[in-house]
Amino acid sequence: QVQLVESGGGSVQAGGSLRLSCAASGPTFSTYAMGWFRRAPGKEREILAAITRSSSSTFYADSVKGRFTISIDNAKNTVFLQMTSLKPEDTAVYYCYCSTNRVLLTRPDYWGQGTQVTVSS
């Protein structure tokens, strides 16, 4: 099975930056896109960004456009989320996911255990 391991979370002050990483292993042949979603206390899951493995085309949620950047390595097995201008409302557990859907790349099929991001003011 596909395994995803997130890292890079932590605590940062408002306005700061963090870079999250996600390493994928296992049978990832059918993975069309990788992305990130987050879940904050008392809030619904938010799909933040996705990137296709083949062309590196990207999708961003309006809430993070201009602040977050998703990228993927040349081996197509590691995805990153560069987060800048962080706000307290960005506090959440961040999850990396894989999607096998060529149309709905924001639909997670597999995800990791998550990494905590805490933004303080």
Short mmCIF file of N, CA and C in Angstrom, two decimals:
data_model
loop_
_atom_site.label_atom_id
_atom_site.label_comp_id
_atom_site.label_asym_id
_atom_site.label_seq_id
_atom_site.Cartn_x
_atom_site.Cartn_y
_atom_site.Cartn_z
N GLN A 1 0.83 -1.17 0.00
CA GLN A 1 0.00 0.00 0.00
C GLN A 1 0.88 1.24 0.00
N VAL A 2 0.30 2.34 -0.46
CA VAL A 2 1.01 3.60 -0.48
C VAL A 2 1.16 4.11 0.95
N GLN A 3 2.36 4.56 1.26
CA GLN A 3 2.61 5.18 2.55
C GLN A 3 3.11 6.60 2.36
N LEU A 4 2.60 7.50 3.16
CA LEU A 4 2.96 8.90 3.10
C LEU A 4 3.38 9.35 4.49
N VAL A 5 4.52 10.02 4.57
CA VAL A 5 5.03 10.49 5.85
C VAL A 5 5.33 11.97 5.74
N GLU A 6 4.59 12.76 6.51
CA GLU A 6 4.79 14.20 6.52
C GLU A 6 5.83 14.59 7.57
N SER A 7 6.51 15.68 7.30
CA SER A 7 7.47 16.23 8.25
C SER A 7 7.60 17.72 8.03
N GLY A 8 8.19 18.40 8.98
CA GLY A 8 8.46 19.82 8.85
C GLY A 8 7.53 20.72 9.62
N GLY A 9 6.53 20.16 10.26
CA GLY A 9 5.64 20.97 11.06
C GLY A 9 6.31 21.49 12.31
N GLY A 10 5.65 22.40 12.96
CA GLY A 10 6.18 22.98 14.17
C GLY A 10 5.43 24.23 14.54
N SER A 11 6.04 25.00 15.42
CA SER A 11 5.46 26.25 15.89
C SER A 11 6.21 27.43 15.31
N VAL A 12 5.46 28.42 14.89
CA VAL A 12 6.04 29.61 14.28
C VAL A 12 5.18 30.82 14.62
N GLN A 13 5.78 31.97 14.67
CA GLN A 13 5.03 33.19 14.91
C GLN A 13 4.35 33.66 13.64
N ALA A 14 3.28 34.41 13.82
CA ALA A 14 2.57 34.97 12.67
C ALA A 14 3.52 35.74 11.77
N GLY A 15 3.38 35.55 10.48
CA GLY A 15 4.25 36.17 9.51
C GLY A 15 5.45 35.32 9.13
N GLY A 16 5.66 34.25 9.86
CA GLY A 16 6.79 33.38 9.60
C GLY A 16 6.52 32.38 8.50
N SER A 17 7.48 31.49 8.32
CA SER A 17 7.43 30.51 7.24
C SER A 17 7.75 29.11 7.75
N LEU A 18 7.21 28.13 7.08
CA LEU A 18 7.53 26.73 7.30
C LEU A 18 7.53 26.02 5.97
N ARG A 19 8.32 24.96 5.87
CA ARG A 19 8.36 24.14 4.67
C ARG A 19 8.05 22.70 5.07
N LEU A 20 6.94 22.19 4.60
CA LEU A 20 6.54 20.83 4.88
C LEU A 20 7.02 19.90 3.78
N SER A 21 7.35 18.69 4.16
CA SER A 21 7.79 17.68 3.22
C SER A 21 6.93 16.44 3.39
N CYS A 22 6.80 15.69 2.32
CA CYS A 22 6.05 14.45 2.35
C CYS A 22 6.74 13.44 1.45
N ALA A 23 7.14 12.33 2.04
CA ALA A 23 7.79 11.26 1.30
C ALA A 23 6.80 10.13 1.06
N ALA A 24 6.66 9.74 -0.19
CA ALA A 24 5.76 8.66 -0.57
C ALA A 24 6.56 7.40 -0.87
N SER A 25 6.01 6.28 -0.48
CA SER A 25 6.63 5.00 -0.77
C SER A 25 5.56 3.97 -1.09
N GLY A 26 5.99 2.85 -1.63
CA GLY A 26 5.05 1.81 -2.01
C GLY A 26 4.62 1.96 -3.45
N PRO A 27 3.53 1.30 -3.83
CA PRO A 27 3.07 1.29 -5.23
C PRO A 27 2.37 2.58 -5.61
N THR A 28 3.15 3.56 -6.06
CA THR A 28 2.62 4.87 -6.41
C THR A 28 2.38 5.05 -7.90
N PHE A 29 2.44 3.97 -8.67
CA PHE A 29 2.30 4.06 -10.12
C PHE A 29 1.00 4.74 -10.54
N SER A 30 -0.07 4.44 -9.85
CA SER A 30 -1.38 4.96 -10.23
C SER A 30 -1.65 6.37 -9.70
N THR A 31 -0.71 6.94 -8.96
CA THR A 31 -0.91 8.28 -8.42
C THR A 31 -0.80 9.32 -9.52
N TYR A 32 -1.86 10.09 -9.70
CA TYR A 32 -1.87 11.14 -10.71
C TYR A 32 -1.40 12.47 -10.13
N ALA A 33 -1.80 12.74 -8.90
CA ALA A 33 -1.45 14.00 -8.26
C ALA A 33 -1.19 13.79 -6.79
N MET A 34 -0.43 14.69 -6.23
CA MET A 34 -0.23 14.73 -4.79
C MET A 34 -0.62 16.11 -4.29
N GLY A 35 -1.02 16.16 -3.05
CA GLY A 35 -1.47 17.44 -2.53
C GLY A 35 -1.44 17.49 -1.02
N TRP A 36 -2.00 18.55 -0.51
CA TRP A 36 -2.05 18.80 0.92
C TRP A 36 -3.44 19.25 1.32
N PHE A 37 -3.92 18.75 2.45
CA PHE A 37 -5.10 19.30 3.07
C PHE A 37 -4.83 19.49 4.55
N ARG A 38 -5.67 20.27 5.18
CA ARG A 38 -5.50 20.50 6.60
C ARG A 38 -6.83 20.37 7.32
N ARG A 39 -6.73 20.09 8.60
CA ARG A 39 -7.90 20.02 9.45
C ARG A 39 -7.61 20.78 10.74
N ALA A 40 -8.34 21.84 10.95
CA ALA A 40 -8.20 22.65 12.15
C ALA A 40 -9.29 22.28 13.14
N PRO A 41 -9.04 22.51 14.43
CA PRO A 41 -10.06 22.20 15.43
C PRO A 41 -11.37 22.91 15.15
N GLY A 42 -12.45 22.15 15.12
CA GLY A 42 -13.76 22.72 14.91
C GLY A 42 -14.07 23.12 13.48
N LYS A 43 -13.21 22.78 12.54
CA LYS A 43 -13.42 23.16 11.15
C LYS A 43 -13.40 21.94 10.24
N GLU A 44 -14.00 22.10 9.08
CA GLU A 44 -14.02 21.04 8.08
C GLU A 44 -12.66 20.92 7.42
N ARG A 45 -12.42 19.76 6.82
CA ARG A 45 -11.19 19.55 6.07
C ARG A 45 -11.09 20.54 4.91
N GLU A 46 -9.92 21.10 4.71
CA GLU A 46 -9.68 22.06 3.65
C GLU A 46 -8.60 21.54 2.71
N ILE A 47 -8.95 21.33 1.45
CA ILE A 47 -7.96 20.99 0.45
C ILE A 47 -7.20 22.26 0.10
N LEU A 48 -5.89 22.24 0.22
CA LEU A 48 -5.08 23.44 0.08
C LEU A 48 -4.39 23.56 -1.28
N ALA A 49 -3.80 22.48 -1.73
CA ALA A 49 -3.01 22.54 -2.95
C ALA A 49 -2.81 21.15 -3.49
N ALA A 50 -2.59 21.06 -4.79
CA ALA A 50 -2.31 19.79 -5.44
C ALA A 50 -1.39 20.03 -6.62
N ILE A 51 -0.65 19.00 -6.99
CA ILE A 51 0.27 19.09 -8.10
C ILE A 51 0.29 17.76 -8.83
N THR A 52 0.24 17.81 -10.15
CA THR A 52 0.29 16.58 -10.92
C THR A 52 1.72 16.08 -11.02
N ARG A 53 1.88 14.78 -11.06
CA ARG A 53 3.22 14.19 -11.11
C ARG A 53 3.86 14.34 -12.48
N SER A 54 3.07 14.28 -13.52
CA SER A 54 3.62 14.29 -14.87
C SER A 54 4.01 15.67 -15.36
N SER A 55 3.14 16.63 -15.20
CA SER A 55 3.37 17.96 -15.75
C SER A 55 3.67 19.02 -14.69
N SER A 56 3.51 18.69 -13.43
CA SER A 56 3.69 19.62 -12.33
C SER A 56 2.74 20.81 -12.40
N SER A 57 1.60 20.62 -13.02
CA SER A 57 0.58 21.66 -12.98
C SER A 57 -0.02 21.69 -11.58
N THR A 58 -0.45 22.86 -11.15
CA THR A 58 -0.84 23.04 -9.76
C THR A 58 -2.26 23.55 -9.60
N PHE A 59 -2.80 23.31 -8.43
CA PHE A 59 -4.07 23.85 -7.99
C PHE A 59 -3.87 24.42 -6.60
N TYR A 60 -4.48 25.57 -6.34
CA TYR A 60 -4.43 26.17 -5.02
C TYR A 60 -5.81 26.62 -4.59
N ALA A 61 -6.10 26.42 -3.33
CA ALA A 61 -7.30 27.00 -2.76
C ALA A 61 -7.13 28.51 -2.66
N ASP A 62 -8.24 29.22 -2.79
CA ASP A 62 -8.18 30.67 -2.73
C ASP A 62 -7.57 31.17 -1.42
N SER A 63 -7.79 30.44 -0.35
CA SER A 63 -7.34 30.87 0.95
C SER A 63 -5.82 30.89 1.10
N VAL A 64 -5.11 30.18 0.23
CA VAL A 64 -3.66 30.10 0.36
C VAL A 64 -2.91 30.60 -0.86
N LYS A 65 -3.62 31.01 -1.90
CA LYS A 65 -2.96 31.53 -3.09
C LYS A 65 -2.09 32.73 -2.74
N GLY A 66 -0.88 32.73 -3.25
CA GLY A 66 0.05 33.81 -2.98
C GLY A 66 0.86 33.63 -1.72
N ARG A 67 0.48 32.68 -0.89
CA ARG A 67 1.21 32.42 0.35
C ARG A 67 1.88 31.05 0.38
N PHE A 68 1.20 30.05 -0.16
CA PHE A 68 1.71 28.69 -0.15
C PHE A 68 2.14 28.29 -1.55
N THR A 69 3.17 27.48 -1.63
CA THR A 69 3.65 26.97 -2.91
C THR A 69 3.88 25.47 -2.79
N ILE A 70 3.28 24.71 -3.69
CA ILE A 70 3.47 23.27 -3.71
C ILE A 70 4.49 22.93 -4.79
N SER A 71 5.31 21.95 -4.52
CA SER A 71 6.29 21.50 -5.50
C SER A 71 6.52 20.01 -5.33
N ILE A 72 7.12 19.39 -6.33
CA ILE A 72 7.38 17.96 -6.30
C ILE A 72 8.78 17.72 -6.83
N ASP A 73 9.46 16.73 -6.29
CA ASP A 73 10.84 16.49 -6.71
C ASP A 73 10.89 15.76 -8.04
N ASN A 74 12.08 15.71 -8.63
CA ASN A 74 12.21 15.14 -9.97
C ASN A 74 12.02 13.63 -10.01
N ALA A 75 12.06 12.98 -8.88
CA ALA A 75 11.81 11.54 -8.81
C ALA A 75 10.33 11.22 -8.61
N LYS A 76 9.52 12.24 -8.45
CA LYS A 76 8.07 12.09 -8.31
C LYS A 76 7.66 11.31 -7.08
N ASN A 77 8.47 11.38 -6.05
CA ASN A 77 8.11 10.66 -4.83
C ASN A 77 8.10 11.51 -3.56
N THR A 78 8.38 12.79 -3.71
CA THR A 78 8.36 13.69 -2.57
C THR A 78 7.68 14.99 -2.95
N VAL A 79 6.78 15.43 -2.12
CA VAL A 79 6.06 16.67 -2.36
C VAL A 79 6.32 17.63 -1.20
N PHE A 80 6.36 18.91 -1.51
CA PHE A 80 6.65 19.93 -0.52
C PHE A 80 5.54 20.97 -0.50
N LEU A 81 5.41 21.61 0.63
CA LEU A 81 4.52 22.75 0.75
C LEU A 81 5.27 23.87 1.45
N GLN A 82 5.61 24.88 0.68
CA GLN A 82 6.30 26.05 1.21
C GLN A 82 5.25 27.05 1.68
N MET A 83 5.27 27.36 2.95
CA MET A 83 4.25 28.19 3.57
C MET A 83 4.88 29.48 4.06
N THR A 84 4.39 30.60 3.58
CA THR A 84 4.89 31.90 3.99
C THR A 84 3.74 32.76 4.49
N SER A 85 4.10 33.85 5.15
CA SER A 85 3.11 34.79 5.69
C SER A 85 2.04 34.06 6.49
N LEU A 86 2.49 33.18 7.36
CA LEU A 86 1.56 32.35 8.12
C LEU A 86 0.73 33.18 9.08
N LYS A 87 -0.50 32.75 9.25
CA LYS A 87 -1.47 33.42 10.11
C LYS A 87 -1.93 32.46 11.19
N PRO A 88 -2.40 32.98 12.32
CA PRO A 88 -2.92 32.09 13.35
C PRO A 88 -3.99 31.13 12.85
N GLU A 89 -4.81 31.56 11.90
CA GLU A 89 -5.85 30.70 11.36
C GLU A 89 -5.31 29.57 10.50
N ASP A 90 -4.01 29.57 10.22
CA ASP A 90 -3.38 28.45 9.53
C ASP A 90 -3.07 27.29 10.47
N THR A 91 -3.25 27.49 11.76
CA THR A 91 -3.00 26.44 12.72
C THR A 91 -3.90 25.24 12.44
N ALA A 92 -3.29 24.09 12.25
CA ALA A 92 -4.03 22.89 11.90
C ALA A 92 -3.06 21.72 11.81
N VAL A 93 -3.63 20.54 11.65
CA VAL A 93 -2.84 19.38 11.29
C VAL A 93 -2.83 19.30 9.77
N TYR A 94 -1.66 19.24 9.18
CA TYR A 94 -1.50 19.23 7.74
C TYR A 94 -1.21 17.81 7.26
N TYR A 95 -1.95 17.39 6.25
CA TYR A 95 -1.83 16.05 5.71
C TYR A 95 -1.42 16.10 4.25
N CYS A 96 -0.54 15.21 3.87
CA CYS A 96 -0.17 15.00 2.48
C CYS A 96 -1.03 13.88 1.91
N TYR A 97 -1.43 14.01 0.65
CA TYR A 97 -2.25 12.96 0.07
C TYR A 97 -1.84 12.64 -1.36
N CYS A 98 -2.28 11.47 -1.79
CA CYS A 98 -2.15 11.04 -3.18
C CYS A 98 -3.55 10.90 -3.76
N SER A 99 -3.68 11.27 -5.03
CA SER A 99 -4.93 11.13 -5.74
C SER A 99 -4.71 10.34 -7.01
N THR A 100 -5.58 9.38 -7.27
CA THR A 100 -5.52 8.61 -8.51
C THR A 100 -6.48 9.15 -9.56
N ASN A 101 -7.23 10.17 -9.23
CA ASN A 101 -8.25 10.72 -10.11
C ASN A 101 -7.65 11.76 -11.05
N ARG A 102 -7.76 11.52 -12.36
CA ARG A 102 -7.18 12.44 -13.34
C ARG A 102 -8.02 13.69 -13.54
N VAL A 103 -9.23 13.69 -13.05
CA VAL A 103 -10.11 14.85 -13.18
C VAL A 103 -10.21 15.61 -11.86
N LEU A 104 -10.53 14.90 -10.81
CA LEU A 104 -10.68 15.50 -9.50
C LEU A 104 -9.41 15.30 -8.69
N LEU A 105 -8.39 16.10 -8.99
CA LEU A 105 -7.11 15.93 -8.32
C LEU A 105 -7.13 16.40 -6.88
N THR A 106 -8.24 17.00 -6.45
CA THR A 106 -8.37 17.41 -5.06
C THR A 106 -9.09 16.36 -4.22
N ARG A 107 -9.29 15.18 -4.76
CA ARG A 107 -9.91 14.09 -4.01
C ARG A 107 -8.82 13.15 -3.47
N PRO A 108 -8.57 13.18 -2.19
CA PRO A 108 -7.54 12.29 -1.63
C PRO A 108 -7.97 10.83 -1.64
N ASP A 109 -7.04 9.97 -2.01
CA ASP A 109 -7.25 8.53 -1.92
C ASP A 109 -6.40 7.91 -0.82
N TYR A 110 -5.24 8.45 -0.59
CA TYR A 110 -4.35 8.02 0.48
C TYR A 110 -3.78 9.26 1.15
N TRP A 111 -3.54 9.18 2.44
CA TRP A 111 -2.91 10.29 3.14
C TRP A 111 -2.10 9.78 4.31
N GLY A 112 -1.28 10.65 4.83
CA GLY A 112 -0.40 10.28 5.92
C GLY A 112 -1.02 10.54 7.28
N GLN A 113 -0.17 10.54 8.28
CA GLN A 113 -0.61 10.73 9.65
C GLN A 113 -0.73 12.20 10.04
N GLY A 114 -0.17 13.08 9.24
CA GLY A 114 -0.28 14.49 9.48
C GLY A 114 0.87 15.06 10.29
N THR A 115 1.05 16.35 10.18
CA THR A 115 2.05 17.06 10.96
C THR A 115 1.43 18.36 11.46
N GLN A 116 1.65 18.64 12.73
CA GLN A 116 1.02 19.79 13.37
C GLN A 116 1.74 21.08 13.00
N VAL A 117 0.97 22.08 12.62
CA VAL A 117 1.47 23.42 12.38
C VAL A 117 0.73 24.36 13.33
N THR A 118 1.48 25.08 14.13
CA THR A 118 0.89 26.01 15.08
C THR A 118 1.47 27.40 14.83
N VAL A 119 0.60 28.35 14.57
CA VAL A 119 1.00 29.73 14.31
C VAL A 119 0.47 30.59 15.44
N SER A 120 1.36 31.25 16.12
CA SER A 120 0.99 32.09 17.25
C SER A 120 1.18 33.56 16.91
N SER A 121 0.46 34.40 17.63
CA SER A 121 0.56 35.84 17.44
C SER A 121 1.21 36.51 18.64
#
